[in-house]
């Protein structure tokens, strides 16, 4: 076939007809010769944080600089706004992408591997300090590794230590404790759970954790892969449990952003909030008064050792110019040195994937996050990273919102999901 | 109807060139050819080719990965899915229609009324003009952010002042109307300005004549001014239709067009832009939108051509 998609894209970019991200992303940096890797080589490094957007950008910039210094490779940084980067990733990878770029573990990565858009990094693995669970998360459906992790953040139930102390509450360990705690909160006029789903994705975290507690990690993952029925009893059970928990949640979640919900928890109007560690960002403080527990066990035969802990990291673009230098950099990005370079140069450190990374800059919250994730037997990446993006965005977000609007129509919601899943997964 | 607003045209000025003898000189001809060809090529490339490609793509299933030969042709399945199992579609059609009706009934009429009032050269009319026109300068996305400050359930101005707990943007029974009010804020000024410009162009002698005949202000407006403003009225109708069909920006910044704010434009974007790349499905939605807008275009063109013929 003469007109491949890539050549069409290039042609469009050339004639200036391509609109939006493709140009924006591809236009930075020029072709440069030089050595393939090591000193004298050059690598284009695409990152999903725009310049000056805070700690995340500072870390990535510092990591790029540290690598340039250590290896003598010239690193050309291409900083793009987070949402723009994500929304144009498809055209980006099929146009003229940077050699190494920031990305996520999970189905989102695996899908690129299946389509030949990212480079096989299995030669670079194992990487010192990165355990089996991370290697697993870097592995695509063909059993090879295409990803190098650098950091992660767990989803858990967050609360204010001071509020819990004042009311004599303690973190629950069993479901009975949990229910008793929520009843006590309501008795004291505190809404047990802060809840906001205006953006559509935060409620996916609740679905994930309930499904993993009720049906187990393996079922959850095959459901995400499209191999289980959405209108079966298992999923209906998840929605039914959720329906019973909804009276403990803040009302009207669909008009509230997660930041607004976090503020209600911060102010003590709500007792707890199920979210990722990034909840700290919305509170405008360093999180010293914040603690968390993992969602309690709901079924003793399933246990409570699975959780959502999305992993961020890097891939090498298959269409990148400088494959060897890209692979070399990717391997280094997984090292403890890379994590330290990032954390030493930013106000808020991330939780490094590498065991050997220094934890001296960590807050208690981060230390505990690392412990909890380390102890988890199974780690999911979050619904919109574990399943087809088409399905997560166009079917699951509206469907979960429909459920939250009308929690009694579980049959209607689940059969609608299944119909659409049939059409998308084919 | 007689067209009292038009001066008689000099018959010779636009007489068409006829026969070989009247052929344009070479350079002029080249200019004409260039001036016709360039816009034509642009229109074909930027409008017709993408439109046709959308139609073609709408019969396929493609996630944008790989070459064009990875498109799986599925016939009318996308359309079938949209009409039967896609829960957002029918609400979106309904919302677009509500949008159209609302814009016509409230802000358009209000804009016209404001224009008529301001046209009377009252004291401070420039100040009012500026105040009403201000929101038009803002993009709808920005307007979405501004109104978020009023509408936020927990922190918004309205709920704070009235001690209410209305979920303006989250309750699907309310949010469409809340958004329409925000849209109207801008749309009113827009219509006002266009109408004001039209009113300024109305021959003053018409008013005098009506006054001499003893017609009241209201009667003068409805029986003399309004009919004379026919071309402007057509423009206003077209603008309202276009605005309601392209309803997108505001709902997109609020919640990406979900949960009670579904509009067709947002559904196309949800499926095509971003990580979800259901190009076939999104194209089918776009084609449907194109068909709906072409209904309005056809009606408009027919009216315009009929008028031309009547001259």
Coordinates of C-alpha atoms in Angstrom, one line a residue, chain A residues 127-331:
Chain A
X127 CA 17.2 -3.2 35.7
X128 CA 19.0 -3.0 39.1
X129 CA 16.5 -2.1 41.9
X130 CA 13.3 -2.7 39.9
X131 CA 11.5 -5.7 41.3
X132 CA 9.3 -8.3 39.6
X133 CA 6.1 -6.4 40.0
X134 CA 7.5 -3.5 38.1
X135 CA 8.9 -5.8 35.4
X136 CA 5.5 -7.3 35.1
X137 CA 4.0 -3.8 34.7
X138 CA 6.5 -3.1 31.9
X139 CA 5.6 -6.2 30.0
X140 CA 3.3 -6.1 27.0
X141 CA 1.0 -8.8 25.8
X142 CA 3.9 -10.5 23.8
X143 CA 5.8 -11.1 27.0
X144 CA 8.5 -8.5 26.2
X145 CA 9.2 -5.3 28.1
X146 CA 8.5 -2.0 26.4
X147 CA 8.5 0.4 29.4
X148 CA 10.8 1.6 32.2
X149 CA 9.0 2.7 35.4
X150 CA 10.2 5.6 37.5
X151 CA 7.4 6.3 40.0
X152 CA 4.0 5.4 41.2
X153 CA 1.2 6.5 43.5
X154 CA -1.3 4.4 45.3
X155 CA -5.1 4.9 45.6
X156 CA -6.3 4.6 49.1
X157 CA -8.7 6.1 51.6
X158 CA -7.2 9.4 52.9
X159 CA -8.2 11.2 56.1
X160 CA -7.0 14.0 58.3
X161 CA -5.1 12.8 61.4
X162 CA -6.3 15.7 63.5
X163 CA -10.0 15.1 62.6
X164 CA -9.7 11.4 63.4
X165 CA -7.9 12.1 66.7
X166 CA -10.4 14.8 67.8
X167 CA -13.3 12.4 67.2
X168 CA -11.5 9.3 68.6
X169 CA -11.7 7.5 65.3
X170 CA -9.1 5.0 64.1
X171 CA -8.4 3.5 60.7
X172 CA -10.7 0.5 60.2
X173 CA -9.2 -2.9 59.4
X174 CA -12.4 -5.0 58.9
X175 CA -15.5 -4.2 57.0
X176 CA -17.5 -4.1 60.2
X177 CA -15.1 -1.5 61.7
X178 CA -15.5 0.4 58.5
X179 CA -19.3 0.4 58.6
X180 CA -19.3 1.3 62.3
X181 CA -16.9 4.2 61.6
X182 CA -19.1 5.6 58.8
X183 CA -22.2 5.3 61.0
X184 CA -20.4 7.2 63.8
X185 CA -19.3 9.9 61.4
X186 CA -22.8 10.4 60.2
X187 CA -24.0 10.5 63.8
X188 CA -21.6 13.4 64.3
X189 CA -22.7 15.3 61.3
X190 CA -19.7 14.4 59.2
X191 CA -20.2 13.0 55.7
X192 CA -18.0 9.9 55.7
X193 CA -16.8 10.1 52.1
X194 CA -15.9 13.1 50.0
X195 CA -16.9 12.4 46.4
X196 CA -16.5 14.3 43.2
X197 CA -16.9 13.0 39.6
X198 CA -17.4 16.0 37.4
X199 CA -14.4 15.0 35.3
X200 CA -15.7 11.5 35.0
X201 CA -12.6 9.5 35.9
X202 CA -12.3 9.8 39.7
X203 CA -15.2 7.4 40.3
X204 CA -13.5 4.8 38.3
X205 CA -11.2 4.3 41.3
X206 CA -14.2 3.3 43.4
X207 CA -15.3 0.8 40.8
X208 CA -11.8 -0.6 40.6
X209 CA -11.4 -1.1 44.3
X210 CA -14.9 -2.6 44.9
X211 CA -14.4 -5.0 42.0
X212 CA -11.0 -6.1 43.2
X213 CA -12.3 -6.6 46.8
X214 CA -15.5 -8.5 45.6
X215 CA -14.3 -10.4 42.6
X216 CA -10.6 -10.4 42.9
X217 CA -7.7 -9.0 40.9
X218 CA -7.7 -11.6 38.1
X219 CA -11.4 -11.1 37.4
X220 CA -10.9 -7.4 37.4
X221 CA -8.0 -7.6 34.9
X222 CA -9.9 -9.9 32.5
X223 CA -13.0 -7.7 32.8
X224 CA -10.8 -4.7 31.7
X225 CA -9.4 -6.7 28.8
X226 CA -13.0 -7.3 27.6
X227 CA -13.0 -11.0 28.4
X228 CA -15.7 -11.0 31.1
X229 CA -19.3 -10.0 30.8
X230 CA -20.2 -6.5 32.1
X231 CA -23.8 -7.6 32.6
X232 CA -22.9 -10.7 34.7
X233 CA -23.7 -11.1 38.4
X234 CA -20.1 -10.2 39.4
X235 CA -20.3 -6.6 38.0
X236 CA -23.9 -6.2 39.1
X237 CA -22.7 -7.1 42.6
X238 CA -20.1 -4.4 42.4
X239 CA -22.7 -1.7 41.5
X240 CA -25.0 -3.1 44.1
X241 CA -22.4 -2.7 46.9
X242 CA -21.6 0.7 45.6
X243 CA -25.3 1.6 45.7
X244 CA -25.4 0.7 49.4
X245 CA -22.3 2.8 50.1
X246 CA -23.6 5.9 48.2
X247 CA -25.6 7.2 51.2
X248 CA -22.2 7.6 52.9
X249 CA -20.9 9.7 50.1
X250 CA -21.1 13.4 49.5
X251 CA -24.3 14.2 47.6
X252 CA -24.3 15.5 44.0
X253 CA -20.8 14.2 43.0
X254 CA -21.4 15.0 39.3
X255 CA -21.2 18.7 39.8
X256 CA -18.0 18.6 41.9
X257 CA -14.4 18.3 40.8
X258 CA -12.0 16.1 42.8
X259 CA -10.3 19.2 44.0
X260 CA -13.5 20.6 45.5
X261 CA -14.2 17.2 47.1
X262 CA -10.6 17.2 48.5
X263 CA -11.3 20.6 50.0
X264 CA -14.4 19.3 51.8
X265 CA -12.3 16.6 53.3
X266 CA -9.5 19.1 54.2
X267 CA -12.1 21.3 56.0
X268 CA -13.3 18.4 58.0
X269 CA -16.8 18.4 56.4
X270 CA -16.1 14.9 55.1
X271 CA -14.2 12.3 57.0
X272 CA -12.4 10.4 54.3
X273 CA -11.6 10.5 50.6
X274 CA -10.8 7.6 48.2
X275 CA -8.3 9.0 45.8
X276 CA -4.6 8.8 44.7
X277 CA -1.8 10.4 46.7
X278 CA -2.2 13.5 44.5
X279 CA -5.0 14.5 46.8
X280 CA -2.3 16.4 48.6
X281 CA -2.0 18.8 45.7
X282 CA -5.6 20.1 46.2
X283 CA -5.0 20.8 49.9
X284 CA -2.3 23.3 49.4
X285 CA -0.1 21.9 52.2
X286 CA 2.5 19.3 52.5
X287 CA 0.2 16.6 53.8
X288 CA 1.7 16.2 57.3
X289 CA -1.8 16.0 58.7
X290 CA -2.8 13.4 56.2
X291 CA -2.9 9.7 56.6
X292 CA -4.5 6.8 54.7
X293 CA -5.6 3.2 54.9
X294 CA -6.2 0.7 52.1
X295 CA -9.8 -0.2 51.4
X296 CA -10.8 -3.0 53.8
X297 CA -11.6 -6.5 52.9
X298 CA -15.2 -7.2 51.8
X299 CA -14.9 -11.0 51.1
X300 CA -12.5 -13.1 53.2
X301 CA -11.9 -15.5 50.3
X302 CA -10.6 -12.5 48.2
X303 CA -8.7 -10.5 50.8
X304 CA -7.5 -7.0 50.5
X305 CA -4.1 -7.3 48.9
X306 CA -4.8 -5.7 45.6
X307 CA -4.9 -2.0 44.9
X308 CA -4.7 0.7 42.2
X309 CA -1.2 2.1 42.0
X310 CA -0.6 3.7 38.6
X311 CA 3.0 3.6 37.4
X312 CA 4.5 6.4 35.4
X313 CA 7.7 5.9 33.4
X314 CA 9.2 6.0 29.9
X315 CA 9.0 4.4 26.5
X316 CA 11.2 4.6 23.4
X317 CA 9.3 5.6 20.3
X318 CA 9.7 3.1 17.4
X319 CA 9.7 6.0 15.0
X320 CA 12.3 7.9 17.0
X321 CA 15.5 8.7 15.0
X322 CA 18.0 7.5 17.5
X323 CA 17.1 4.1 18.8
X324 CA 20.3 3.1 20.4
X325 CA 20.7 6.3 22.3
X326 CA 17.0 6.2 23.3
X327 CA 17.3 2.7 24.7
X328 CA 20.5 3.6 26.6
X329 CA 18.7 6.6 28.2
X330 CA 15.6 4.5 29.0
X331 CA 17.7 2.0 30.9

